[in-house]
Short mmCIF file of C-alpha atoms in Angstrom, two decimals:
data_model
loop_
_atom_site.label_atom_id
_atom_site.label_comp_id
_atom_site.label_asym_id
_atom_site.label_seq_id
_atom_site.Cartn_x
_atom_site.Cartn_y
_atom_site.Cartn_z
CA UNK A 1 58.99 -150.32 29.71
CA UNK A 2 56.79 -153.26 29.23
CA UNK A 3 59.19 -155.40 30.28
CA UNK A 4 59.64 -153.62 33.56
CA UNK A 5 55.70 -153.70 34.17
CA UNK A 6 56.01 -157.50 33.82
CA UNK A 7 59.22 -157.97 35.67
CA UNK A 8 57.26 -155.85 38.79
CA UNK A 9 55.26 -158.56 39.65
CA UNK A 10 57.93 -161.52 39.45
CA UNK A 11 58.46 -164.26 42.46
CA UNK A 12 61.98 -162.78 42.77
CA UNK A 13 62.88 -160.25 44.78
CA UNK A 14 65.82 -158.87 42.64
CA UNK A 15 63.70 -158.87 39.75
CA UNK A 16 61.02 -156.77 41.11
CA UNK A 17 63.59 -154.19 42.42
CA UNK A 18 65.34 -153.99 38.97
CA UNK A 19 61.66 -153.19 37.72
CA UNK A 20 61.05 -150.35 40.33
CA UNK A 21 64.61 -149.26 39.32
CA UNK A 22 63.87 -149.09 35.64
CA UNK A 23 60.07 -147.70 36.26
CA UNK A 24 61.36 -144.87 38.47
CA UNK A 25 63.94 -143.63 35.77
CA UNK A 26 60.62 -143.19 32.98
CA UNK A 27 60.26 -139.76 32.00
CA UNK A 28 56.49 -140.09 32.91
CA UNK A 29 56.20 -141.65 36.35
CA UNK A 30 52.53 -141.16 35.74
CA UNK A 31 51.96 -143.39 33.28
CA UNK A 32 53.37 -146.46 35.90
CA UNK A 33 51.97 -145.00 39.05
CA UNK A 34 49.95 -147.63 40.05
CA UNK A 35 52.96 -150.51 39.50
CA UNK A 36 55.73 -148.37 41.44
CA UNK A 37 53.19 -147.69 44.28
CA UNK A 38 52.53 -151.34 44.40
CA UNK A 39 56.68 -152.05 44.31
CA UNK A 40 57.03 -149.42 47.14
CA UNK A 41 54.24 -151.51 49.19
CA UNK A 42 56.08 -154.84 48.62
CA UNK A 43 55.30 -156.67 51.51
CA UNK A 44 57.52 -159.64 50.72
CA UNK A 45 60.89 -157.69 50.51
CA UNK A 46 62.25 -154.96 51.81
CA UNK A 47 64.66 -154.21 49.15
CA UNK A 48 62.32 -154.13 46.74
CA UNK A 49 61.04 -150.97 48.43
CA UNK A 50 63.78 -149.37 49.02
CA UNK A 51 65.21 -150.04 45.21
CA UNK A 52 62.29 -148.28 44.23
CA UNK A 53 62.10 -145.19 47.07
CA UNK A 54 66.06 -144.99 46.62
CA UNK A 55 65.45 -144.60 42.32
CA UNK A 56 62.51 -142.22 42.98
CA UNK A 57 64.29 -140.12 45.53
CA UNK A 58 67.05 -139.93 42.90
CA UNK A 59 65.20 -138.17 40.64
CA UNK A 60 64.88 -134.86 42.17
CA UNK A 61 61.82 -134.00 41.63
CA UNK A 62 57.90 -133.66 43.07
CA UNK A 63 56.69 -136.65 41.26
CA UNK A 64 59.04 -139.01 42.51
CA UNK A 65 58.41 -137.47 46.32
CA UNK A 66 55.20 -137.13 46.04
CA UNK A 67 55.41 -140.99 44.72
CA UNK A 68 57.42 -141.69 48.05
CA UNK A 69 55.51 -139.52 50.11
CA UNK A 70 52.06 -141.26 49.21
CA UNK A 71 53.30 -145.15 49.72
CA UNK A 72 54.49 -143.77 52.92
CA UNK A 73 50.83 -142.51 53.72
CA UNK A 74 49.47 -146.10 53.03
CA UNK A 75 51.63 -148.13 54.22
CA UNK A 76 50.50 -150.78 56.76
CA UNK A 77 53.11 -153.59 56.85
CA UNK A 78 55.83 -152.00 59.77
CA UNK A 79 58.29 -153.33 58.21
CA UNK A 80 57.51 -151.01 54.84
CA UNK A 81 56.86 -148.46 56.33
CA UNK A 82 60.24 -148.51 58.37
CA UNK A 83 62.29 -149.04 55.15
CA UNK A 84 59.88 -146.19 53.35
CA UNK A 85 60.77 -143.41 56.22
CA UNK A 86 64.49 -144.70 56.16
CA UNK A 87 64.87 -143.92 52.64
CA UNK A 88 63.01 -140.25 53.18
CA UNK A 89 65.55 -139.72 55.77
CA UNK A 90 68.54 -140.93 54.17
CA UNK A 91 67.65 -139.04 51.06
CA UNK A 92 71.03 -138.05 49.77
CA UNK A 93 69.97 -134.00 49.29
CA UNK A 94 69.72 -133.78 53.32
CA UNK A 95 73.45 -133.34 52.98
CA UNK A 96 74.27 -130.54 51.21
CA UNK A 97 72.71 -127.08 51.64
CA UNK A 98 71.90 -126.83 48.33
CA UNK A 99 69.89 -130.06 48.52
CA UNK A 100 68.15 -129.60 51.85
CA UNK A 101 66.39 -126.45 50.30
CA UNK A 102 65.39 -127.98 47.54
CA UNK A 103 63.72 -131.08 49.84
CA UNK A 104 62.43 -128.90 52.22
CA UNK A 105 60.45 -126.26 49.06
CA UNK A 106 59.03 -129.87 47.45
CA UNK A 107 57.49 -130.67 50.61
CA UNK A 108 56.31 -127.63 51.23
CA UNK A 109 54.80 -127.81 47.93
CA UNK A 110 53.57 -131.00 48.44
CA UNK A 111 51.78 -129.75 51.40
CA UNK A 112 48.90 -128.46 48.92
CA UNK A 113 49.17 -131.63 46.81
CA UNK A 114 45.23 -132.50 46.09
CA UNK A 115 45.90 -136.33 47.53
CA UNK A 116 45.25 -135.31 51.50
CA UNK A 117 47.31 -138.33 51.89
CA UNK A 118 50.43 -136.55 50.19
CA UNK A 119 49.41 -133.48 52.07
CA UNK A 120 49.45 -135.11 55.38
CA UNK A 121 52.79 -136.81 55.30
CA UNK A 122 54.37 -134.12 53.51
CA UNK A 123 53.11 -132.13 56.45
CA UNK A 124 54.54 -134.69 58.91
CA UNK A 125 58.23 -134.38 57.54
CA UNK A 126 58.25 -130.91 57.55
CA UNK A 127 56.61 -131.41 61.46
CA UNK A 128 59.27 -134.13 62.05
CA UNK A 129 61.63 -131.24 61.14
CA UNK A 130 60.97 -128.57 62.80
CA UNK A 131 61.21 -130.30 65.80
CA UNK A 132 64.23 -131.62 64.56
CA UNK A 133 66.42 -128.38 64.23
CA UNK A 134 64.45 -125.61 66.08
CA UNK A 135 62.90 -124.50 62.37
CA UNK A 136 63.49 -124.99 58.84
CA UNK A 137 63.83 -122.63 56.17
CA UNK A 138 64.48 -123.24 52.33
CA UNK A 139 66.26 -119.91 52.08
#
């Protein structure tokens, strides 16, 4: 895991995605917070952010949305925040039934997260949804 921490703030692009790769798969995303947010804000490649979103997304579960969710709040470079909304909409559990519920209860969770950041965007998707299909249900 060390290794990964270091790697995150390497010249190379590739390097720094491996690391979000590797950071997003810890058991305790906690513990690297601060390094995968700063991977998911990497201003000097997009595929470094979406390495890490894509990993995070892959997970399944609140943490790695809400990790998602929050760079996606902060985000100030267009480009980031392009690739960072990409990779919430091309999450892969939009395609099945099954995994659309399950997305749509985390944000719904996520819309009493105690970041007001989280909240907010969480918030938006589920906005950006309704809209979307006439109303969402996770039923």
């Amino acid at each position: 895991m060390s290794d990964a921490i270091r790697e995150a703030s390497s010249p190379a692009w590739s390097v720094r995605a491996s690391a979000g790769r590797l950071l997003a798969a810890a058991s305790q995303i906690e513990a690297v917070a601060g390094v995968l947010h700063s991977l998911l804000l990497d201003t000097q490649d997009t595929a470094v952010t979406s390495e890490t979103a894509t990993a995070l997304l892959a997970r399944r579960d609140l943490p790695g949305l809400r990790a998602v969710l929050a760079a996606r709040a902060q985000a100030v470079d267009v480009g980031t925040a392009d690739q960072l909304s990409a990779e919430l909409d091309g999450d892969l559990r939009w395609i099945t039934y099954d995994g659309h519920a399950e997305l749509i209860q985390q944000l719904q969770t996520l819309t009493s997260d105690a970041d007001p950041e989280v909240r907010d965007e969480a918030q938006r998707r589920l906005s950006l949804l309704r809209g979307s299909d006439g109303g969402l249900s996770a039923d």
